[in-house]
PDB file of C-alpha atoms in Angstrom:
ATOM      1  CA  MET A1163     -32.343 -20.877 -39.218  1.00  0.00           C
ATOM      2  CA  PRO A1164     -29.776 -21.317 -42.023  1.00  0.00           C
ATOM      3  CA  THR A1165     -27.652 -18.324 -42.964  1.00  0.00           C
ATOM      4  CA  ASN A1166     -27.477 -16.904 -46.500  1.00  0.00           C
ATOM      5  CA  GLU A1167     -24.041 -18.491 -46.921  1.00  0.00           C
ATOM      6  CA  GLU A1168     -25.409 -21.892 -45.913  1.00  0.00           C
ATOM      7  CA  ARG A1169     -28.319 -21.525 -48.360  1.00  0.00           C
ATOM      8  CA  ARG A1170     -25.953 -20.586 -51.189  1.00  0.00           C
ATOM      9  CA  ALA A1171     -23.735 -23.567 -50.376  1.00  0.00           C
ATOM     10  CA  LYS A1172     -26.795 -25.845 -50.362  1.00  0.00           C
ATOM     11  CA  ALA A1173     -27.916 -24.494 -53.736  1.00  0.00           C
ATOM     12  CA  LYS A1174     -24.428 -25.027 -55.211  1.00  0.00           C
ATOM     13  CA  ARG A1175     -24.315 -28.609 -53.886  1.00  0.00           C
ATOM     14  CA  LYS A1176     -27.746 -29.249 -55.414  1.00  0.00           C
ATOM     15  CA  LEU A1177     -26.560 -27.918 -58.785  1.00  0.00           C
ATOM     16  CA  GLN A1178     -23.347 -29.989 -58.582  1.00  0.00           C
ATOM     17  CA  ARG A1179     -25.320 -33.190 -57.886  1.00  0.00           C
ATOM     18  CA  HIS A1180     -27.587 -32.372 -60.829  1.00  0.00           C
ATOM     19  CA  LEU A1181     -24.596 -31.853 -63.158  1.00  0.00           C
ATOM     20  CA  GLU A1182     -22.994 -35.094 -61.946  1.00  0.00           C
ATOM     21  CA  ARG A1183     -26.198 -37.000 -62.728  1.00  0.00           C
ATOM     22  CA  GLN A1184     -26.251 -35.432 -66.173  1.00  0.00           C
ATOM     23  CA  ALA A1185     -22.631 -36.491 -66.745  1.00  0.00           C
ATOM     24  CA  GLN A1186     -23.558 -40.079 -65.863  1.00  0.00           C
ATOM     25  CA  GLN A1187     -26.474 -39.917 -68.290  1.00  0.00           C
ATOM     26  CA  ASP A1188     -24.146 -38.565 -70.975  1.00  0.00           C
ATOM     27  CA  ARG A1189     -21.789 -41.542 -70.526  1.00  0.00           C
ATOM     28  CA  ARG A1190     -24.704 -43.978 -70.857  1.00  0.00           C
ATOM     29  CA  ARG A1191     -25.942 -42.176 -73.962  1.00  0.00           C
ATOM     30  CA  ARG A1192     -22.490 -42.423 -75.601  1.00  0.00           C
ATOM     31  CA  ILE A1193     -22.640 -46.196 -75.150  1.00  0.00           C
ATOM     32  CA  LEU A1194     -26.087 -46.291 -76.740  1.00  0.00           C
ATOM     33  CA  THR A1195     -24.803 -44.216 -79.637  1.00  0.00           C
ATOM     34  CA  ILE A1196     -22.129 -46.840 -80.338  1.00  0.00           C
ATOM     35  CA  LEU A1197     -24.891 -49.445 -80.454  1.00  0.00           C
ATOM     36  CA  GLY A1198     -26.652 -47.552 -83.213  1.00  0.00           C
ATOM     37  CA  THR A1199     -28.597 -44.664 -81.677  1.00  0.00           C
ATOM     38  CA  SER A1200     -28.592 -41.685 -83.994  1.00  0.00           C
ATOM     39  CA  ALA A1201     -27.691 -38.588 -81.982  1.00  0.00           C
ATOM     40  CA  ALA A1202     -28.405 -36.367 -84.989  1.00  0.00           C
ATOM     41  CA  ALA A1203     -31.948 -37.690 -85.237  1.00  0.00           C
ATOM     42  CA  VAL A1204     -32.543 -37.112 -81.530  1.00  0.00           C
ATOM     43  CA  VAL A1205     -31.351 -33.504 -81.785  1.00  0.00           C
ATOM     44  CA  ALA A1206     -33.564 -32.930 -84.826  1.00  0.00           C
ATOM     45  CA  VAL A1207     -36.622 -34.244 -83.018  1.00  0.00           C
ATOM     46  CA  ALA A1208     -35.859 -31.996 -80.018  1.00  0.00           C
ATOM     47  CA  ALA A1209     -35.464 -28.931 -82.247  1.00  0.00           C
ATOM     48  CA  ILE A1210     -38.754 -29.608 -84.024  1.00  0.00           C
ATOM     49  CA  ALA A1211     -40.557 -30.124 -80.710  1.00  0.00           C
ATOM     50  CA  ALA A1212     -39.131 -26.898 -79.281  1.00  0.00           C
ATOM     51  CA  GLY A1213     -40.145 -24.978 -82.406  1.00  0.00           C
ATOM     52  CA  ILE A1214     -43.726 -26.251 -82.209  1.00  0.00           C
ATOM     53  CA  TYR A1215     -43.808 -25.353 -78.507  1.00  0.00           C
ATOM     54  CA  LEU A1216     -42.905 -21.723 -79.185  1.00  0.00           C
ATOM     55  CA  ALA A1217     -45.100 -21.370 -82.261  1.00  0.00           C
ATOM     56  CA  ASN A1218     -48.274 -22.477 -80.491  1.00  0.00           C
ATOM     57  CA  ARG A1219     -48.044 -21.783 -76.758  1.00  0.00           C
ATOM     58  CA  ASP A1220     -51.751 -22.319 -76.081  1.00  0.00           C
ATOM     59  CA  ASP A1221     -51.509 -25.918 -77.300  1.00  0.00           C
ATOM     60  CA  HIS A1222     -48.058 -26.773 -76.001  1.00  0.00           C
ATOM     61  CA  HIS A1223     -49.191 -29.425 -73.524  1.00  0.00           C
ATOM     62  CA  LYS A1224     -51.014 -31.284 -76.291  1.00  0.00           C
ATOM     63  CA  THR A1225     -47.843 -31.063 -78.393  1.00  0.00           C
ATOM     64  CA  ALA A1226     -45.745 -32.393 -75.520  1.00  0.00           C
ATOM     65  CA  ALA A1227     -48.087 -35.326 -75.026  1.00  0.00           C
ATOM     66  CA  ALA A1228     -48.034 -36.132 -78.729  1.00  0.00           C
ATOM     67  CA  THR A1229     -44.231 -36.078 -78.948  1.00  0.00           C
ATOM     68  CA  SER A1230     -43.347 -37.658 -75.592  1.00  0.00           C
ATOM     69  CA  SER A1231     -43.221 -41.101 -77.181  1.00  0.00           C
ATOM     70  CA  ALA A1232     -40.733 -39.901 -79.809  1.00  0.00           C
ATOM     71  CA  ASN A1233     -37.723 -40.409 -77.532  1.00  0.00           C
ATOM     72  CA  PRO A1234     -36.798 -36.885 -76.395  1.00  0.00           C
ATOM     73  CA  PRO A1235     -33.056 -36.221 -75.806  1.00  0.00           C
ATOM     74  CA  GLY A1236     -31.585 -38.840 -73.522  1.00  0.00           C
ATOM     75  CA  GLY A1237     -34.977 -40.354 -72.826  1.00  0.00           C
ATOM     76  CA  VAL A1238     -35.936 -37.357 -70.666  1.00  0.00           C
ATOM     77  CA  ALA A1239     -39.700 -36.807 -70.605  1.00  0.00           C
ATOM     78  CA  HIS A1240     -41.388 -33.632 -71.756  1.00  0.00           C
ATOM     79  CA  LEU A1241     -43.263 -31.408 -69.335  1.00  0.00           C
ATOM     80  CA  PRO A1242     -46.539 -33.169 -68.474  1.00  0.00           C
ATOM     81  CA  PRO A1243     -49.837 -32.135 -70.069  1.00  0.00           C
ATOM     82  CA  PHE A1244     -51.617 -29.518 -67.985  1.00  0.00           C
ATOM     83  CA  ALA A1245     -54.778 -30.627 -66.174  1.00  0.00           C
ATOM     84  CA  PRO A1246     -56.332 -27.934 -63.941  1.00  0.00           C
ATOM     85  CA  SER A1247     -57.343 -28.984 -60.465  1.00  0.00           C
ATOM     86  CA  ALA A1248     -60.447 -27.787 -58.640  1.00  0.00           C
ATOM     87  CA  LYS A1249     -58.138 -25.769 -56.350  1.00  0.00           C
ATOM     88  CA  LEU A1250     -56.370 -23.873 -59.138  1.00  0.00           C
ATOM     89  CA  GLY A1251     -56.165 -20.234 -58.083  1.00  0.00           C
ATOM     90  CA  ALA A1252     -58.777 -20.799 -55.363  1.00  0.00           C
ATOM     91  CA  ASP A1253     -56.662 -19.742 -52.394  1.00  0.00           C
ATOM     92  CA  CYS A1254     -53.338 -18.083 -53.164  1.00  0.00           C
ATOM     93  CA  GLN A1255     -51.356 -17.457 -49.990  1.00  0.00           C
ATOM     94  CA  TYR A1256     -48.095 -15.554 -49.497  1.00  0.00           C
ATOM     95  CA  PRO A1257     -46.846 -16.135 -45.951  1.00  0.00           C
ATOM     96  CA  PRO A1258     -43.664 -14.423 -44.709  1.00  0.00           C
ATOM     97  CA  SER A1259     -40.393 -16.034 -45.741  1.00  0.00           C
ATOM     98  CA  PRO A1260     -37.512 -16.608 -43.289  1.00  0.00           C
ATOM     99  CA  GLU A1261     -35.633 -13.741 -44.962  1.00  0.00           C
ATOM    100  CA  ALA A1262     -36.748 -10.126 -44.816  1.00  0.00           C
ATOM    101  CA  ALA A1263     -37.624  -8.346 -48.048  1.00  0.00           C
ATOM    102  CA  SER A1264     -34.582  -7.125 -49.958  1.00  0.00           C
ATOM    103  CA  LYS A1265     -36.576  -4.120 -51.154  1.00  0.00           C
ATOM    104  CA  PRO A1266     -39.734  -2.568 -49.650  1.00  0.00           C
ATOM    105  CA  VAL A1267     -42.768  -4.262 -51.155  1.00  0.00           C
ATOM    106  CA  ASP A1268     -46.280  -5.370 -50.183  1.00  0.00           C
ATOM    107  CA  PRO A1269     -47.355  -9.007 -50.633  1.00  0.00           C
ATOM    108  CA  PRO A1270     -49.827  -9.604 -53.479  1.00  0.00           C
ATOM    109  CA  PRO A1271     -53.563  -9.991 -52.847  1.00  0.00           C
ATOM    110  CA  THR A1272     -54.418 -13.336 -51.239  1.00  0.00           C
ATOM    111  CA  GLY A1273     -57.355 -15.664 -51.699  1.00  0.00           C
ATOM    112  CA  LYS A1274     -59.050 -16.483 -54.988  1.00  0.00           C
ATOM    113  CA  VAL A1275     -57.225 -15.320 -58.144  1.00  0.00           C
ATOM    114  CA  ALA A1276     -58.973 -15.211 -61.518  1.00  0.00           C
ATOM    115  CA  THR A1277     -57.526 -17.368 -64.294  1.00  0.00           C
ATOM    116  CA  ASP A1278     -59.104 -15.160 -66.968  1.00  0.00           C
ATOM    117  CA  PRO A1279     -57.499 -13.804 -69.061  1.00  0.00           C
ATOM    118  CA  SER A1280     -55.571 -16.994 -69.633  1.00  0.00           C
ATOM    119  CA  GLN A1281     -52.486 -15.150 -70.927  1.00  0.00           C
ATOM    120  CA  ILE A1282     -50.990 -11.827 -69.836  1.00  0.00           C
ATOM    121  CA  ASN A1283     -48.384 -10.031 -71.924  1.00  0.00           C
ATOM    122  CA  ALA A1284     -45.357  -8.508 -70.222  1.00  0.00           C
ATOM    123  CA  THR A1285     -41.977  -7.112 -71.231  1.00  0.00           C
ATOM    124  CA  ILE A1286     -38.782  -7.103 -69.205  1.00  0.00           C
ATOM    125  CA  VAL A1287     -36.984  -3.965 -70.359  1.00  0.00           C
ATOM    126  CA  THR A1288     -33.222  -4.468 -69.983  1.00  0.00           C
ATOM    127  CA  ASP A1289     -30.122  -2.563 -71.035  1.00  0.00           C
ATOM    128  CA  GLN A1290     -29.335  -5.471 -73.400  1.00  0.00           C
ATOM    129  CA  GLY A1291     -32.690  -5.431 -75.147  1.00  0.00           C
ATOM    130  CA  PRO A1292     -36.337  -6.303 -74.480  1.00  0.00           C
ATOM    131  CA  ILE A1293     -37.483  -9.690 -73.205  1.00  0.00           C
ATOM    132  CA  GLY A1294     -41.106 -10.168 -74.191  1.00  0.00           C
ATOM    133  CA  LEU A1295     -43.120 -12.616 -72.083  1.00  0.00           C
ATOM    134  CA  ARG A1296     -46.493 -14.295 -72.179  1.00  0.00           C
ATOM    135  CA  LEU A1297     -47.558 -15.159 -68.632  1.00  0.00           C
ATOM    136  CA  ALA A1298     -49.580 -18.379 -68.172  1.00  0.00           C
ATOM    137  CA  ASN A1299     -52.289 -17.063 -65.871  1.00  0.00           C
ATOM    138  CA  ASN A1300     -54.489 -20.097 -66.580  1.00  0.00           C
ATOM    139  CA  GLU A1301     -51.860 -22.576 -65.363  1.00  0.00           C
ATOM    140  CA  SER A1302     -49.947 -20.852 -62.546  1.00  0.00           C
ATOM    141  CA  PRO A1303     -52.232 -18.021 -61.389  1.00  0.00           C
ATOM    142  CA  CYS A1304     -50.744 -17.619 -57.899  1.00  0.00           C
ATOM    143  CA  THR A1305     -47.295 -17.219 -59.443  1.00  0.00           C
ATOM    144  CA  VAL A1306     -48.493 -14.762 -62.089  1.00  0.00           C
ATOM    145  CA  ASN A1307     -50.352 -12.848 -59.370  1.00  0.00           C
ATOM    146  CA  SER A1308     -47.079 -12.429 -57.478  1.00  0.00           C
ATOM    147  CA  PHE A1309     -45.000 -11.532 -60.537  1.00  0.00           C
ATOM    148  CA  THR A1310     -47.439  -8.891 -61.756  1.00  0.00           C
ATOM    149  CA  SER A1311     -47.775  -7.449 -58.249  1.00  0.00           C
ATOM    150  CA  LEU A1312     -43.998  -7.088 -57.956  1.00  0.00           C
ATOM    151  CA  ALA A1313     -43.818  -5.556 -61.435  1.00  0.00           C
ATOM    152  CA  LYS A1314     -46.496  -2.959 -60.571  1.00  0.00           C
ATOM    153  CA  GLN A1315     -44.580  -2.051 -57.422  1.00  0.00           C
ATOM    154  CA  LYS A1316     -41.354  -1.642 -59.444  1.00  0.00           C
ATOM    155  CA  PHE A1317     -39.644  -4.337 -57.372  1.00  0.00           C
ATOM    156  CA  PHE A1318     -37.599  -5.526 -60.366  1.00  0.00           C
ATOM    157  CA  ASP A1319     -36.558  -2.050 -61.508  1.00  0.00           C
ATOM    158  CA  ASP A1320     -32.785  -1.412 -61.493  1.00  0.00           C
ATOM    159  CA  THR A1321     -31.915  -4.996 -60.523  1.00  0.00           C
ATOM    160  CA  HIS A1322     -29.305  -7.253 -62.102  1.00  0.00           C
ATOM    161  CA  CYS A1323     -29.646 -10.739 -63.568  1.00  0.00           C
ATOM    162  CA  HIS A1324     -27.057 -12.344 -61.338  1.00  0.00           C
ATOM    163  CA  ARG A1325     -26.600 -15.843 -62.739  1.00  0.00           C
ATOM    164  CA  LEU A1326     -25.969 -17.434 -66.133  1.00  0.00           C
ATOM    165  CA  THR A1327     -25.716 -21.208 -66.536  1.00  0.00           C
ATOM    166  CA  THR A1328     -24.192 -22.656 -69.709  1.00  0.00           C
ATOM    167  CA  SER A1329     -23.781 -26.371 -68.979  1.00  0.00           C
ATOM    168  CA  PRO A1330     -24.611 -28.871 -71.774  1.00  0.00           C
ATOM    169  CA  LYS A1331     -28.006 -29.691 -70.244  1.00  0.00           C
ATOM    170  CA  LEU A1332     -28.860 -26.455 -68.448  1.00  0.00           C
ATOM    171  CA  GLY A1333     -29.022 -23.038 -70.126  1.00  0.00           C
ATOM    172  CA  VAL A1334     -30.716 -20.316 -68.078  1.00  0.00           C
ATOM    173  CA  LEU A1335     -30.391 -16.678 -67.064  1.00  0.00           C
ATOM    174  CA  GLN A1336     -31.585 -16.047 -63.505  1.00  0.00           C
ATOM    175  CA  CYS A1337     -32.974 -12.687 -62.386  1.00  0.00           C
ATOM    176  CA  GLY A1338     -35.306 -11.117 -59.828  1.00  0.00           C
ATOM    177  CA  ASP A1339     -32.968 -10.576 -56.857  1.00  0.00           C
ATOM    178  CA  PRO A1340     -32.505  -6.928 -55.799  1.00  0.00           C
ATOM    179  CA  LYS A1341     -29.387  -7.932 -53.863  1.00  0.00           C
ATOM    180  CA  GLY A1342     -27.802  -9.372 -57.004  1.00  0.00           C
ATOM    181  CA  ASP A1343     -26.206 -12.343 -55.254  1.00  0.00           C
ATOM    182  CA  GLY A1344     -28.936 -14.984 -55.288  1.00  0.00           C
ATOM    183  CA  THR A1345     -30.041 -14.493 -51.668  1.00  0.00           C
ATOM    184  CA  GLY A1346     -32.646 -11.731 -52.026  1.00  0.00           C
ATOM    185  CA  GLY A1347     -36.398 -11.883 -52.199  1.00  0.00           C
ATOM    186  CA  PRO A1348     -39.691 -10.102 -51.472  1.00  0.00           C
ATOM    187  CA  GLY A1349     -40.065 -11.179 -47.834  1.00  0.00           C
ATOM    188  CA  TYR A1350     -42.803 -13.719 -48.607  1.00  0.00           C
ATOM    189  CA  GLN A1351     -43.016 -17.136 -50.248  1.00  0.00           C
ATOM    190  CA  PHE A1352     -45.641 -19.252 -51.964  1.00  0.00           C
ATOM    191  CA  ALA A1353     -46.388 -22.759 -53.165  1.00  0.00           C
ATOM    192  CA  ASN A1354     -45.324 -24.460 -56.372  1.00  0.00           C
ATOM    193  CA  GLU A1355     -47.808 -24.737 -59.229  1.00  0.00           C
ATOM    194  CA  TYR A1356     -47.439 -26.295 -62.707  1.00  0.00           C
ATOM    195  CA  PRO A1357     -45.732 -28.742 -63.356  1.00  0.00           C
ATOM    196  CA  THR A1358     -45.256 -29.807 -59.717  1.00  0.00           C
ATOM    197  CA  ASP A1359     -49.009 -29.972 -59.188  1.00  0.00           C
ATOM    198  CA  GLN A1360     -49.398 -32.528 -61.978  1.00  0.00           C
ATOM    199  CA  TYR A1361     -47.738 -35.265 -59.883  1.00  0.00           C
ATOM    200  CA  LYS A1362     -48.948 -37.120 -56.828  1.00  0.00           C
ATOM    201  CA  PRO A1363     -46.580 -36.774 -53.840  1.00  0.00           C
ATOM    202  CA  ASP A1364     -45.560 -40.442 -54.006  1.00  0.00           C
ATOM    203  CA  ASP A1365     -45.036 -40.487 -57.783  1.00  0.00           C
ATOM    204  CA  PRO A1366     -41.363 -41.337 -58.514  1.00  0.00           C
ATOM    205  CA  LYS A1367     -41.601 -39.292 -61.715  1.00  0.00           C
ATOM    206  CA  ALA A1368     -41.948 -36.169 -59.582  1.00  0.00           C
ATOM    207  CA  HIS A1369     -38.218 -36.333 -58.883  1.00  0.00           C
ATOM    208  CA  LYS A1370     -36.918 -37.246 -62.335  1.00  0.00           C
ATOM    209  CA  PRO A1371     -35.651 -34.622 -64.798  1.00  0.00           C
ATOM    210  CA  VAL A1372     -38.006 -33.372 -67.489  1.00  0.00           C
ATOM    211  CA  LEU A1373     -37.359 -31.135 -70.468  1.00  0.00           C
ATOM    212  CA  TYR A1374     -37.849 -27.429 -69.794  1.00  0.00           C
ATOM    213  CA  PRO A1375     -37.773 -26.301 -73.434  1.00  0.00           C
ATOM    214  CA  ARG A1376     -36.110 -23.203 -74.831  1.00  0.00           C
ATOM    215  CA  GLY A1377     -38.430 -20.274 -74.254  1.00  0.00           C
ATOM    216  CA  THR A1378     -39.680 -21.330 -70.814  1.00  0.00           C
ATOM    217  CA  LEU A1379     -40.139 -18.837 -67.963  1.00  0.00           C
ATOM    218  CA  ALA A1380     -39.958 -20.462 -64.524  1.00  0.00           C
ATOM    219  CA  MET A1381     -39.462 -19.694 -60.843  1.00  0.00           C
ATOM    220  CA  ALA A1382     -36.239 -20.330 -58.953  1.00  0.00           C
ATOM    221  CA  ASN A1383     -36.503 -21.678 -55.410  1.00  0.00           C
ATOM    222  CA  THR A1384     -34.524 -23.166 -52.535  1.00  0.00           C
ATOM    223  CA  GLY A1385     -36.911 -26.072 -51.950  1.00  0.00           C
ATOM    224  CA  ALA A1386     -40.566 -26.995 -52.205  1.00  0.00           C
ATOM    225  CA  ASP A1387     -42.951 -24.040 -51.906  1.00  0.00           C
ATOM    226  CA  THR A1388     -40.224 -21.425 -51.337  1.00  0.00           C
ATOM    227  CA  ASN A1389     -40.949 -19.302 -54.410  1.00  0.00           C
ATOM    228  CA  GLY A1390     -40.274 -15.599 -54.015  1.00  0.00           C
ATOM    229  CA  SER A1391     -39.134 -13.102 -56.634  1.00  0.00           C
ATOM    230  CA  GLN A1392     -36.297 -14.913 -58.412  1.00  0.00           C
ATOM    231  CA  PHE A1393     -37.055 -16.439 -61.789  1.00  0.00           C
ATOM    232  CA  PHE A1394     -35.093 -17.942 -64.662  1.00  0.00           C
ATOM    233  CA  LEU A1395     -35.314 -17.635 -68.425  1.00  0.00           C
ATOM    234  CA  VAL A1396     -34.533 -20.803 -70.402  1.00  0.00           C
ATOM    235  CA  TYR A1397     -32.572 -20.003 -73.575  1.00  0.00           C
ATOM    236  CA  LYS A1398     -31.877 -23.629 -74.571  1.00  0.00           C
ATOM    237  CA  ASP A1399     -33.572 -26.944 -73.827  1.00  0.00           C
ATOM    238  CA  SER A1400     -32.742 -27.788 -70.209  1.00  0.00           C
ATOM    239  CA  GLN A1401     -33.207 -30.794 -67.970  1.00  0.00           C
ATOM    240  CA  LEU A1402     -34.513 -30.228 -64.432  1.00  0.00           C
ATOM    241  CA  PRO A1403     -36.760 -32.037 -61.971  1.00  0.00           C
ATOM    242  CA  PRO A1404     -40.346 -30.710 -62.200  1.00  0.00           C
ATOM    243  CA  ASP A1405     -39.799 -28.709 -59.010  1.00  0.00           C
ATOM    244  CA  TYR A1406     -39.709 -25.296 -60.677  1.00  0.00           C
ATOM    245  CA  THR A1407     -42.998 -23.556 -61.464  1.00  0.00           C
ATOM    246  CA  VAL A1408     -43.478 -22.696 -65.131  1.00  0.00           C
ATOM    247  CA  PHE A1409     -45.472 -19.477 -65.438  1.00  0.00           C
ATOM    248  CA  GLY A1410     -44.993 -18.360 -69.007  1.00  0.00           C
ATOM    249  CA  THR A1411     -43.018 -18.334 -72.228  1.00  0.00           C
ATOM    250  CA  ILE A1412     -40.439 -16.022 -73.770  1.00  0.00           C
ATOM    251  CA  GLN A1413     -41.195 -14.232 -77.026  1.00  0.00           C
ATOM    252  CA  PRO A1414     -38.775 -14.110 -80.020  1.00  0.00           C
ATOM    253  CA  ASP A1415     -37.368 -10.688 -79.069  1.00  0.00           C
ATOM    254  CA  GLY A1416     -36.542 -12.036 -75.631  1.00  0.00           C
ATOM    255  CA  LEU A1417     -34.825 -15.113 -77.019  1.00  0.00           C
ATOM    256  CA  ALA A1418     -32.664 -12.884 -79.231  1.00  0.00           C
ATOM    257  CA  THR A1419     -31.616 -10.877 -76.153  1.00  0.00           C
ATOM    258  CA  LEU A1420     -30.889 -14.039 -74.175  1.00  0.00           C
ATOM    259  CA  ASP A1421     -28.885 -15.588 -77.022  1.00  0.00           C
ATOM    260  CA  LYS A1422     -26.666 -12.498 -77.099  1.00  0.00           C
ATOM    261  CA  VAL A1423     -26.047 -12.684 -73.345  1.00  0.00           C
ATOM    262  CA  ALA A1424     -25.468 -16.449 -73.384  1.00  0.00           C
ATOM    263  CA  LYS A1425     -22.999 -16.199 -76.272  1.00  0.00           C
ATOM    264  CA  ALA A1426     -20.718 -13.989 -74.171  1.00  0.00           C
ATOM    265  CA  GLY A1427     -20.603 -16.672 -71.465  1.00  0.00           C
ATOM    266  CA  VAL A1428     -19.893 -16.492 -67.741  1.00  0.00           C
ATOM    267  CA  ALA A1429     -17.790 -13.616 -66.427  1.00  0.00           C
ATOM    268  CA  ALA A1430     -15.275 -15.763 -64.548  1.00  0.00           C
ATOM    269  CA  GLY A1431     -15.341 -18.602 -67.063  1.00  0.00           C
ATOM    270  CA  GLY A1432     -16.814 -21.991 -66.332  1.00  0.00           C
ATOM    271  CA  GLN A1433     -20.483 -22.888 -66.678  1.00  0.00           C
ATOM    272  CA  ASP A1434     -22.173 -21.072 -63.798  1.00  0.00           C
ATOM    273  CA  GLY A1435     -21.843 -17.533 -62.468  1.00  0.00           C
ATOM    274  CA  ALA A1436     -22.444 -13.894 -63.239  1.00  0.00           C
ATOM    275  CA  PRO A1437     -22.917 -13.271 -66.984  1.00  0.00           C
ATOM    276  CA  ALA A1438     -19.949 -11.694 -68.775  1.00  0.00           C
ATOM    277  CA  THR A1439     -22.424  -9.320 -70.404  1.00  0.00           C
ATOM    278  CA  ALA A1440     -24.055  -7.667 -67.420  1.00  0.00           C
ATOM    279  CA  VAL A1441     -27.865  -7.463 -67.631  1.00  0.00           C
ATOM    280  CA  THR A1442     -29.789  -4.770 -65.752  1.00  0.00           C
ATOM    281  CA  ILE A1443     -33.582  -4.872 -65.588  1.00  0.00           C
ATOM    282  CA  GLN A1444     -34.744  -1.300 -66.048  1.00  0.00           C
ATOM    283  CA  SER A1445     -38.439  -2.077 -65.644  1.00  0.00           C
ATOM    284  CA  VAL A1446     -41.126  -4.720 -66.175  1.00  0.00           C
ATOM    285  CA  GLN A1447     -44.070  -3.517 -68.247  1.00  0.00           C
ATOM    286  CA  LEU A1448     -47.435  -5.272 -68.260  1.00  0.00           C
ATOM    287  CA  GLY A1449     -49.797  -5.407 -71.215  1.00  0.00           C
TER     288      GLY A1449
END
């Protein structure tokens, strides 16, 4: 069984490979720009698409489908349109994870989970300001079931958001670990949902980066179906493989809080590490 240090090293290597691939893509895009590609036009299209996404969350998959042919930044595809499967929320399971719970907590209810209401409001109350959320219960019900269960049990209370990433193609604040070092969790794990479930296992697109737009709420993991309690908040358009379950969106008050934290940068400099402006989750309120 890998140690926590080995898992952290694996996660760092994964991030480094991702950043190296992005750097290669950047070099190719600079060549295309010389040949006549308008970078300003691409940025404008991305900004408009992100704005539409936040303004109308219930129709965001239709928006993504409509704009996917408009050459998103660097040719990276948008998140795929959501198509519910017959198994959606039918049998949510939360088996024990290899690591013990970092804080006493009970696993969420298993089995069938209702997808109605389709959206659930929540607020992460932090010492830097509120982060309003709208949880996508109709798309990732097993994930929302876990998040709301942890919130009701005060699992997130008095925890720190331990990681800020500020690279050109990845802008996220990561939270949800009581240990505050990226190795903690609830003692159980569960399977990926949207957008992973929109791809067939042998589809090559399942491993190519897609655009996680500003305002996305998604789960962090250490591999397929290893979701626990850690999640990340996307404060700028980011490129990631569709391996990270999207389970909601961030409201304007939350984006204002995240922008303030991101502006201060990483504590030790660089593009990845503890945020210079420390963020403590005081509570997570539902409704």
